[in-house]
């Protein structure tokens, strides 16, 4: 997965107003045999984007050219079902950097944070308002400030704070995964171990 620092993101949105979207709908099981994380975006929501013969389903949101952006606005209970990390890989590889919902499955949320994708929980009322705005005006933009932990609809000024694990926040801000973070602490770890050995 590419290392991408996340700080402030201003973007239009792609609305996906369906509840209880599970990981098999995000990336069907038949595409899980790939050996690289790249290319999963081609099959994001595959069975919703294409017919069985491979033709585009024009009514599906990812096939509508009026919608674009790096923020996926999902419905309630996004990412339920199996724990497959590939679902996050597909969303990230497609080009999304944040997903907004009123509720995420816990495993999906952890997988997202571990792979550079920011899951943002907002109220159901604000989520509905955002869906309505984006569908009526696809040029609607939001601003995500990770340092301040704020999510703002720029046109209306609606702004809310969102929660995030402090450690995962630091990793996202610096573009680090868990291994990178440990390596960044190498000198401190060595110093601590040397101090411990002197005290024995």
JSON list of C-alpha atoms in Angstrom, two decimals:
[
{"chain": "A", "resi": 1, "resn": "UNK", "atom": "CA", "xyz": [0.00, 0.00, 0.00]},
{"chain": "A", "resi": 2, "resn": "UNK", "atom": "CA", "xyz": [1.48, 3.40, -0.92]},
{"chain": "A", "resi": 3, "resn": "UNK", "atom": "CA", "xyz": [2.58, 5.54, 2.01]},
{"chain": "A", "resi": 4, "resn": "UNK", "atom": "CA", "xyz": [0.45, 8.69, 1.83]},
{"chain": "A", "resi": 5, "resn": "UNK", "atom": "CA", "xyz": [0.43, 11.40, 4.47]},
{"chain": "A", "resi": 6, "resn": "UNK", "atom": "CA", "xyz": [-3.03, 12.60, 5.45]},
{"chain": "A", "resi": 7, "resn": "UNK", "atom": "CA", "xyz": [-3.38, 16.16, 6.74]},
{"chain": "A", "resi": 8, "resn": "UNK", "atom": "CA", "xyz": [-6.06, 18.36, 5.18]},
{"chain": "A", "resi": 9, "resn": "UNK", "atom": "CA", "xyz": [-8.28, 17.09, 2.40]},
{"chain": "A", "resi": 10, "resn": "UNK", "atom": "CA", "xyz": [-10.75, 19.20, 0.42]},
{"chain": "A", "resi": 11, "resn": "UNK", "atom": "CA", "xyz": [-12.74, 17.19, -2.07]},
{"chain": "A", "resi": 12, "resn": "UNK", "atom": "CA", "xyz": [-16.04, 16.53, -3.76]},
{"chain": "A", "resi": 13, "resn": "UNK", "atom": "CA", "xyz": [-17.82, 13.33, -2.74]},
{"chain": "A", "resi": 14, "resn": "UNK", "atom": "CA", "xyz": [-19.21, 10.13, -4.20]},
{"chain": "A", "resi": 15, "resn": "UNK", "atom": "CA", "xyz": [-22.54, 9.19, -2.59]},
{"chain": "A", "resi": 16, "resn": "UNK", "atom": "CA", "xyz": [-23.34, 5.55, -1.81]},
{"chain": "A", "resi": 17, "resn": "UNK", "atom": "CA", "xyz": [-26.59, 5.80, 0.20]},
{"chain": "A", "resi": 18, "resn": "UNK", "atom": "CA", "xyz": [-27.01, 2.11, 0.99]},
{"chain": "A", "resi": 19, "resn": "UNK", "atom": "CA", "xyz": [-27.10, 0.68, 4.50]},
{"chain": "A", "resi": 20, "resn": "UNK", "atom": "CA", "xyz": [-25.43, -2.55, 5.66]},
{"chain": "A", "resi": 21, "resn": "UNK", "atom": "CA", "xyz": [-22.89, -2.72, 2.83]},
{"chain": "A", "resi": 22, "resn": "UNK", "atom": "CA", "xyz": [-20.68, -5.72, 3.57]},
{"chain": "A", "resi": 23, "resn": "UNK", "atom": "CA", "xyz": [-17.15, -6.53, 2.49]},
{"chain": "A", "resi": 24, "resn": "UNK", "atom": "CA", "xyz": [-18.29, -9.09, -0.10]},
{"chain": "A", "resi": 25, "resn": "UNK", "atom": "CA", "xyz": [-20.21, -6.34, -1.85]},
{"chain": "A", "resi": 26, "resn": "UNK", "atom": "CA", "xyz": [-17.20, -4.04, -1.62]},
{"chain": "A", "resi": 27, "resn": "UNK", "atom": "CA", "xyz": [-14.87, -6.66, -3.15]},
{"chain": "A", "resi": 28, "resn": "UNK", "atom": "CA", "xyz": [-16.37, -10.05, -4.12]},
{"chain": "A", "resi": 29, "resn": "UNK", "atom": "CA", "xyz": [-14.55, -13.14, -2.81]},
{"chain": "A", "resi": 30, "resn": "UNK", "atom": "CA", "xyz": [-13.57, -14.35, -6.28]},
{"chain": "A", "resi": 31, "resn": "UNK", "atom": "CA", "xyz": [-11.10, -11.44, -6.58]},
{"chain": "A", "resi": 32, "resn": "UNK", "atom": "CA", "xyz": [-9.17, -12.18, -3.38]},
{"chain": "A", "resi": 33, "resn": "UNK", "atom": "CA", "xyz": [-6.50, -14.38, -4.94]},
{"chain": "A", "resi": 34, "resn": "UNK", "atom": "CA", "xyz": [-4.36, -11.52, -6.29]},
{"chain": "A", "resi": 35, "resn": "UNK", "atom": "CA", "xyz": [-0.80, -11.38, -4.96]},
{"chain": "A", "resi": 36, "resn": "UNK", "atom": "CA", "xyz": [-0.48, -7.58, -5.07]},
{"chain": "A", "resi": 37, "resn": "UNK", "atom": "CA", "xyz": [-2.55, -4.91, -3.34]},
{"chain": "A", "resi": 38, "resn": "UNK", "atom": "CA", "xyz": [-2.59, -2.86, -6.52]},
{"chain": "A", "resi": 39, "resn": "UNK", "atom": "CA", "xyz": [-5.42, -3.37, -8.99]},
{"chain": "A", "resi": 40, "resn": "UNK", "atom": "CA", "xyz": [-8.15, -4.11, -6.45]},
{"chain": "A", "resi": 41, "resn": "UNK", "atom": "CA", "xyz": [-9.82, -0.80, -7.30]},
{"chain": "A", "resi": 42, "resn": "UNK", "atom": "CA", "xyz": [-10.75, -2.20, -10.71]},
{"chain": "A", "resi": 43, "resn": "UNK", "atom": "CA", "xyz": [-13.12, -4.60, -8.95]},
{"chain": "A", "resi": 44, "resn": "UNK", "atom": "CA", "xyz": [-14.48, -2.29, -6.26]},
{"chain": "A", "resi": 45, "resn": "UNK", "atom": "CA", "xyz": [-18.25, -2.95, -6.05]},
{"chain": "A", "resi": 46, "resn": "UNK", "atom": "CA", "xyz": [-17.74, -5.18, -9.10]},
{"chain": "A", "resi": 47, "resn": "UNK", "atom": "CA", "xyz": [-21.18, -6.81, -9.06]},
{"chain": "A", "resi": 48, "resn": "UNK", "atom": "CA", "xyz": [-22.86, -3.42, -8.71]},
{"chain": "A", "resi": 49, "resn": "UNK", "atom": "CA", "xyz": [-20.75, -1.73, -11.40]},
{"chain": "A", "resi": 50, "resn": "UNK", "atom": "CA", "xyz": [-20.94, -4.41, -14.10]},
{"chain": "A", "resi": 51, "resn": "UNK", "atom": "CA", "xyz": [-23.32, -6.99, -15.46]},
{"chain": "A", "resi": 52, "resn": "UNK", "atom": "CA", "xyz": [-22.32, -10.66, -15.59]},
{"chain": "A", "resi": 53, "resn": "UNK", "atom": "CA", "xyz": [-21.25, -10.08, -19.20]},
{"chain": "A", "resi": 54, "resn": "UNK", "atom": "CA", "xyz": [-18.97, -7.21, -18.19]},
{"chain": "A", "resi": 55, "resn": "UNK", "atom": "CA", "xyz": [-21.11, -4.28, -19.34]},
{"chain": "A", "resi": 56, "resn": "UNK", "atom": "CA", "xyz": [-21.23, -1.15, -17.19]},
{"chain": "A", "resi": 57, "resn": "UNK", "atom": "CA", "xyz": [-24.38, -0.60, -15.17]},
{"chain": "A", "resi": 58, "resn": "UNK", "atom": "CA", "xyz": [-24.91, 3.06, -15.98]},
{"chain": "A", "resi": 59, "resn": "UNK", "atom": "CA", "xyz": [-27.17, 3.77, -13.02]},
{"chain": "A", "resi": 60, "resn": "UNK", "atom": "CA", "xyz": [-24.52, 2.80, -10.46]},
{"chain": "A", "resi": 61, "resn": "UNK", "atom": "CA", "xyz": [-22.86, 5.80, -8.84]},
{"chain": "A", "resi": 62, "resn": "UNK", "atom": "CA", "xyz": [-19.25, 4.89, -9.72]},
{"chain": "A", "resi": 63, "resn": "UNK", "atom": "CA", "xyz": [-20.26, 4.80, -13.38]},
{"chain": "A", "resi": 64, "resn": "UNK", "atom": "CA", "xyz": [-21.80, 8.27, -13.30]},
{"chain": "A", "resi": 65, "resn": "UNK", "atom": "CA", "xyz": [-19.31, 10.87, -14.50]},
{"chain": "A", "resi": 66, "resn": "UNK", "atom": "CA", "xyz": [-21.02, 13.64, -12.53]},
{"chain": "A", "resi": 67, "resn": "UNK", "atom": "CA", "xyz": [-19.64, 12.15, -9.32]},
{"chain": "A", "resi": 68, "resn": "UNK", "atom": "CA", "xyz": [-15.98, 12.11, -8.43]},
{"chain": "A", "resi": 69, "resn": "UNK", "atom": "CA", "xyz": [-13.70, 12.89, -5.54]},
{"chain": "A", "resi": 70, "resn": "UNK", "atom": "CA", "xyz": [-11.64, 11.29, -2.79]},
{"chain": "A", "resi": 71, "resn": "UNK", "atom": "CA", "xyz": [-14.42, 11.00, -0.22]},
{"chain": "A", "resi": 72, "resn": "UNK", "atom": "CA", "xyz": [-16.91, 8.12, -0.28]},
{"chain": "A", "resi": 73, "resn": "UNK", "atom": "CA", "xyz": [-20.13, 9.00, 1.55]},
{"chain": "A", "resi": 74, "resn": "UNK", "atom": "CA", "xyz": [-21.58, 5.67, 2.62]},
{"chain": "A", "resi": 75, "resn": "UNK", "atom": "CA", "xyz": [-24.73, 4.64, 4.45]},
{"chain": "A", "resi": 76, "resn": "UNK", "atom": "CA", "xyz": [-25.12, 3.32, 7.98]},
{"chain": "A", "resi": 77, "resn": "UNK", "atom": "CA", "xyz": [-23.21, 0.15, 8.98]},
{"chain": "A", "resi": 78, "resn": "UNK", "atom": "CA", "xyz": [-20.56, 0.18, 6.26]},
{"chain": "A", "resi": 79, "resn": "UNK", "atom": "CA", "xyz": [-17.99, -2.61, 6.02]},
{"chain": "A", "resi": 80, "resn": "UNK", "atom": "CA", "xyz": [-19.86, -5.36, 7.88]},
{"chain": "A", "resi": 81, "resn": "UNK", "atom": "CA", "xyz": [-19.42, -9.05, 7.13]},
{"chain": "A", "resi": 82, "resn": "UNK", "atom": "CA", "xyz": [-16.07, -10.80, 6.80]},
{"chain": "A", "resi": 83, "resn": "UNK", "atom": "CA", "xyz": [-12.84, -9.27, 8.04]},
{"chain": "A", "resi": 84, "resn": "UNK", "atom": "CA", "xyz": [-11.14, -9.20, 4.64]},
{"chain": "A", "resi": 85, "resn": "UNK", "atom": "CA", "xyz": [-8.59, -6.39, 4.43]},
{"chain": "A", "resi": 86, "resn": "UNK", "atom": "CA", "xyz": [-8.96, -6.48, 0.66]},
{"chain": "A", "resi": 87, "resn": "UNK", "atom": "CA", "xyz": [-12.11, -4.35, 0.97]},
{"chain": "A", "resi": 88, "resn": "UNK", "atom": "CA", "xyz": [-10.01, -1.44, 2.22]},
{"chain": "A", "resi": 89, "resn": "UNK", "atom": "CA", "xyz": [-7.35, -2.10, -0.42]},
{"chain": "A", "resi": 90, "resn": "UNK", "atom": "CA", "xyz": [-10.03, -1.84, -3.13]},
{"chain": "A", "resi": 91, "resn": "UNK", "atom": "CA", "xyz": [-11.42, 1.45, -1.80]},
{"chain": "A", "resi": 92, "resn": "UNK", "atom": "CA", "xyz": [-7.95, 2.96, -1.42]},
{"chain": "A", "resi": 93, "resn": "UNK", "atom": "CA", "xyz": [-6.74, 1.70, -4.78]},
{"chain": "A", "resi": 94, "resn": "UNK", "atom": "CA", "xyz": [-9.78, 3.21, -6.49]},
{"chain": "A", "resi": 95, "resn": "UNK", "atom": "CA", "xyz": [-8.67, 6.61, -5.21]},
{"chain": "A", "resi": 96, "resn": "UNK", "atom": "CA", "xyz": [-10.69, 7.26, -2.06]},
{"chain": "A", "resi": 97, "resn": "UNK", "atom": "CA", "xyz": [-8.83, 8.64, 0.96]},
{"chain": "A", "resi": 98, "resn": "UNK", "atom": "CA", "xyz": [-11.76, 8.88, 3.38]},
{"chain": "A", "resi": 99, "resn": "UNK", "atom": "CA", "xyz": [-15.08, 7.15, 3.97]},
{"chain": "A", "resi": 100, "resn": "UNK", "atom": "CA", "xyz": [-17.91, 8.84, 5.85]},
{"chain": "A", "resi": 101, "resn": "UNK", "atom": "CA", "xyz": [-20.72, 6.97, 7.60]},
{"chain": "A", "resi": 102, "resn": "UNK", "atom": "CA", "xyz": [-22.82, 7.07, 10.75]},
{"chain": "A", "resi": 103, "resn": "UNK", "atom": "CA", "xyz": [-21.49, 3.62, 11.74]},
{"chain": "A", "resi": 104, "resn": "UNK", "atom": "CA", "xyz": [-18.65, 1.33, 10.66]},
{"chain": "A", "resi": 105, "resn": "UNK", "atom": "CA", "xyz": [-18.02, -2.30, 11.47]},
{"chain": "A", "resi": 106, "resn": "UNK", "atom": "CA", "xyz": [-15.14, -2.40, 13.98]},
{"chain": "A", "resi": 107, "resn": "UNK", "atom": "CA", "xyz": [-12.87, -4.67, 11.94]},
{"chain": "A", "resi": 108, "resn": "UNK", "atom": "CA", "xyz": [-13.38, -2.59, 8.80]},
{"chain": "A", "resi": 109, "resn": "UNK", "atom": "CA", "xyz": [-12.54, 0.58, 10.72]},
{"chain": "A", "resi": 110, "resn": "UNK", "atom": "CA", "xyz": [-9.32, -0.92, 12.07]},
{"chain": "A", "resi": 111, "resn": "UNK", "atom": "CA", "xyz": [-8.34, -2.23, 8.65]},
{"chain": "A", "resi": 112, "resn": "UNK", "atom": "CA", "xyz": [-8.97, 1.21, 7.16]},
{"chain": "A", "resi": 113, "resn": "UNK", "atom": "CA", "xyz": [-6.79, 2.98, 9.73]},
{"chain": "A", "resi": 114, "resn": "UNK", "atom": "CA", "xyz": [-4.04, 0.40, 9.21]},
{"chain": "A", "resi": 115, "resn": "UNK", "atom": "CA", "xyz": [-4.01, 1.06, 5.46]},
{"chain": "A", "resi": 116, "resn": "UNK", "atom": "CA", "xyz": [-4.13, 4.85, 5.14]},
{"chain": "A", "resi": 117, "resn": "UNK", "atom": "CA", "xyz": [-7.91, 5.17, 4.68]},
{"chain": "A", "resi": 118, "resn": "UNK", "atom": "CA", "xyz": [-9.64, 7.54, 7.11]},
{"chain": "A", "resi": 119, "resn": "UNK", "atom": "CA", "xyz": [-13.08, 6.39, 8.37]},
{"chain": "A", "resi": 120, "resn": "UNK", "atom": "CA", "xyz": [-15.13, 9.29, 9.74]},
{"chain": "A", "resi": 121, "resn": "UNK", "atom": "CA", "xyz": [-18.24, 8.80, 11.86]},
{"chain": "A", "resi": 122, "resn": "UNK", "atom": "CA", "xyz": [-20.84, 11.57, 11.77]},
{"chain": "A", "resi": 123, "resn": "UNK", "atom": "CA", "xyz": [-24.44, 11.72, 13.00]},
{"chain": "A", "resi": 124, "resn": "UNK", "atom": "CA", "xyz": [-27.21, 10.11, 10.95]},
{"chain": "A", "resi": 125, "resn": "UNK", "atom": "CA", "xyz": [-28.85, 13.53, 10.50]},
{"chain": "A", "resi": 126, "resn": "UNK", "atom": "CA", "xyz": [-25.69, 15.10, 9.11]},
{"chain": "A", "resi": 127, "resn": "UNK", "atom": "CA", "xyz": [-25.04, 12.07, 6.93]},
{"chain": "A", "resi": 128, "resn": "UNK", "atom": "CA", "xyz": [-28.52, 12.33, 5.40]},
{"chain": "A", "resi": 129, "resn": "UNK", "atom": "CA", "xyz": [-28.02, 16.06, 4.84]},
{"chain": "A", "resi": 130, "resn": "UNK", "atom": "CA", "xyz": [-24.70, 15.40, 3.12]},
{"chain": "A", "resi": 131, "resn": "UNK", "atom": "CA", "xyz": [-26.20, 12.70, 0.89]},
{"chain": "A", "resi": 132, "resn": "UNK", "atom": "CA", "xyz": [-29.03, 15.03, -0.12]},
{"chain": "A", "resi": 133, "resn": "UNK", "atom": "CA", "xyz": [-26.63, 17.86, -0.89]},
{"chain": "A", "resi": 134, "resn": "UNK", "atom": "CA", "xyz": [-24.21, 15.75, -2.95]},
{"chain": "A", "resi": 135, "resn": "UNK", "atom": "CA", "xyz": [-27.00, 14.13, -4.95]},
{"chain": "A", "resi": 136, "resn": "UNK", "atom": "CA", "xyz": [-28.59, 17.50, -5.72]},
{"chain": "A", "resi": 137, "resn": "UNK", "atom": "CA", "xyz": [-25.24, 19.21, -6.38]},
{"chain": "A", "resi": 138, "resn": "UNK", "atom": "CA", "xyz": [-22.28, 16.91, -7.16]},
{"chain": "A", "resi": 139, "resn": "UNK", "atom": "CA", "xyz": [-19.94, 19.91, -6.84]},
{"chain": "A", "resi": 140, "resn": "UNK", "atom": "CA", "xyz": [-20.53, 19.92, -3.06]},
{"chain": "A", "resi": 141, "resn": "UNK", "atom": "CA", "xyz": [-17.19, 19.89, -1.27]},
{"chain": "A", "resi": 142, "resn": "UNK", "atom": "CA", "xyz": [-16.13, 18.82, 2.19]},
{"chain": "A", "resi": 143, "resn": "UNK", "atom": "CA", "xyz": [-13.00, 19.63, 4.16]},
{"chain": "A", "resi": 144, "resn": "UNK", "atom": "CA", "xyz": [-11.34, 17.11, 6.43]},
{"chain": "A", "resi": 145, "resn": "UNK", "atom": "CA", "xyz": [-8.72, 18.42, 8.85]},
{"chain": "A", "resi": 146, "resn": "UNK", "atom": "CA", "xyz": [-7.11, 15.43, 10.52]},
{"chain": "A", "resi": 147, "resn": "UNK", "atom": "CA", "xyz": [-4.92, 17.47, 12.87]},
{"chain": "A", "resi": 148, "resn": "UNK", "atom": "CA", "xyz": [-7.97, 19.31, 14.23]},
{"chain": "A", "resi": 149, "resn": "UNK", "atom": "CA", "xyz": [-10.22, 16.25, 13.76]},
{"chain": "A", "resi": 150, "resn": "UNK", "atom": "CA", "xyz": [-12.90, 18.28, 12.02]},
{"chain": "A", "resi": 151, "resn": "UNK", "atom": "CA", "xyz": [-15.24, 17.42, 9.15]},
{"chain": "A", "resi": 152, "resn": "UNK", "atom": "CA", "xyz": [-16.86, 20.38, 7.39]},
{"chain": "A", "resi": 153, "resn": "UNK", "atom": "CA", "xyz": [-19.37, 20.78, 4.58]},
{"chain": "A", "resi": 154, "resn": "UNK", "atom": "CA", "xyz": [-17.90, 23.86, 2.94]},
{"chain": "A", "resi": 155, "resn": "UNK", "atom": "CA", "xyz": [-21.07, 25.25, 1.35]},
{"chain": "A", "resi": 156, "resn": "UNK", "atom": "CA", "xyz": [-23.11, 25.29, 4.56]},
{"chain": "A", "resi": 157, "resn": "UNK", "atom": "CA", "xyz": [-20.34, 25.55, 7.13]},
{"chain": "A", "resi": 158, "resn": "UNK", "atom": "CA", "xyz": [-21.67, 22.55, 9.04]},
{"chain": "A", "resi": 159, "resn": "UNK", "atom": "CA", "xyz": [-18.66, 21.32, 11.00]},
{"chain": "A", "resi": 160, "resn": "UNK", "atom": "CA", "xyz": [-18.25, 18.49, 13.50]},
{"chain": "A", "resi": 161, "resn": "UNK", "atom": "CA", "xyz": [-15.42, 16.89, 15.41]},
{"chain": "A", "resi": 162, "resn": "UNK", "atom": "CA", "xyz": [-14.68, 13.24, 14.76]},
{"chain": "A", "resi": 163, "resn": "UNK", "atom": "CA", "xyz": [-12.94, 10.70, 16.95]},
{"chain": "A", "resi": 164, "resn": "UNK", "atom": "CA", "xyz": [-9.78, 8.80, 16.08]},
{"chain": "A", "resi": 165, "resn": "UNK", "atom": "CA", "xyz": [-7.25, 6.73, 18.00]},
{"chain": "A", "resi": 166, "resn": "UNK", "atom": "CA", "xyz": [-4.28, 9.06, 18.79]},
{"chain": "A", "resi": 167, "resn": "UNK", "atom": "CA", "xyz": [-1.71, 6.51, 17.63]},
{"chain": "A", "resi": 168, "resn": "UNK", "atom": "CA", "xyz": [-3.50, 5.91, 14.33]},
{"chain": "A", "resi": 169, "resn": "UNK", "atom": "CA", "xyz": [-3.87, 9.65, 13.88]},
{"chain": "A", "resi": 170, "resn": "UNK", "atom": "CA", "xyz": [-0.12, 10.09, 14.20]},
{"chain": "A", "resi": 171, "resn": "UNK", "atom": "CA", "xyz": [0.51, 7.27, 11.72]},
{"chain": "A", "resi": 172, "resn": "UNK", "atom": "CA", "xyz": [-1.87, 8.83, 9.17]},
{"chain": "A", "resi": 173, "resn": "UNK", "atom": "CA", "xyz": [-0.37, 12.30, 9.59]},
{"chain": "A", "resi": 174, "resn": "UNK", "atom": "CA", "xyz": [3.13, 10.93, 9.00]},
{"chain": "A", "resi": 175, "resn": "UNK", "atom": "CA", "xyz": [2.20, 8.36, 6.36]},
{"chain": "A", "resi": 176, "resn": "UNK", "atom": "CA", "xyz": [3.40, 5.45, 8.48]},
{"chain": "A", "resi": 177, "resn": "UNK", "atom": "CA", "xyz": [2.18, 1.91, 8.97]},
{"chain": "A", "resi": 178, "resn": "UNK", "atom": "CA", "xyz": [2.82, -0.02, 12.20]},
{"chain": "A", "resi": 179, "resn": "UNK", "atom": "CA", "xyz": [6.24, -1.27, 11.06]},
{"chain": "A", "resi": 180, "resn": "UNK", "atom": "CA", "xyz": [7.31, 2.17, 9.86]},
{"chain": "A", "resi": 181, "resn": "UNK", "atom": "CA", "xyz": [6.27, 3.63, 13.21]},
{"chain": "A", "resi": 182, "resn": "UNK", "atom": "CA", "xyz": [8.39, 1.11, 15.11]},
{"chain": "A", "resi": 183, "resn": "UNK", "atom": "CA", "xyz": [11.35, 1.82, 12.86]},
{"chain": "A", "resi": 184, "resn": "UNK", "atom": "CA", "xyz": [10.95, 5.55, 13.48]},
{"chain": "A", "resi": 185, "resn": "UNK", "atom": "CA", "xyz": [11.31, 4.79, 17.20]},
{"chain": "A", "resi": 186, "resn": "UNK", "atom": "CA", "xyz": [14.45, 2.68, 16.70]},
{"chain": "A", "resi": 187, "resn": "UNK", "atom": "CA", "xyz": [16.87, 5.07, 18.41]},
{"chain": "A", "resi": 188, "resn": "UNK", "atom": "CA", "xyz": [14.60, 5.46, 21.43]},
{"chain": "A", "resi": 189, "resn": "UNK", "atom": "CA", "xyz": [14.16, 1.70, 21.71]},
{"chain": "A", "resi": 190, "resn": "UNK", "atom": "CA", "xyz": [17.93, 1.10, 21.53]},
{"chain": "A", "resi": 191, "resn": "UNK", "atom": "CA", "xyz": [18.52, 3.81, 24.14]},
{"chain": "A", "resi": 192, "resn": "UNK", "atom": "CA", "xyz": [15.93, 2.26, 26.44]},
{"chain": "A", "resi": 193, "resn": "UNK", "atom": "CA", "xyz": [17.41, -1.23, 26.06]},
{"chain": "A", "resi": 194, "resn": "UNK", "atom": "CA", "xyz": [20.94, 0.10, 26.74]},
{"chain": "A", "resi": 195, "resn": "UNK", "atom": "CA", "xyz": [19.70, 1.88, 29.87]},
{"chain": "A", "resi": 196, "resn": "UNK", "atom": "CA", "xyz": [18.01, -1.32, 31.05]},
{"chain": "A", "resi": 197, "resn": "UNK", "atom": "CA", "xyz": [21.21, -3.34, 30.60]},
{"chain": "A", "resi": 198, "resn": "UNK", "atom": "CA", "xyz": [23.22, -0.79, 32.63]},
{"chain": "A", "resi": 199, "resn": "UNK", "atom": "CA", "xyz": [20.77, -1.11, 35.52]},
{"chain": "A", "resi": 200, "resn": "UNK", "atom": "CA", "xyz": [21.13, -4.88, 35.77]}
]
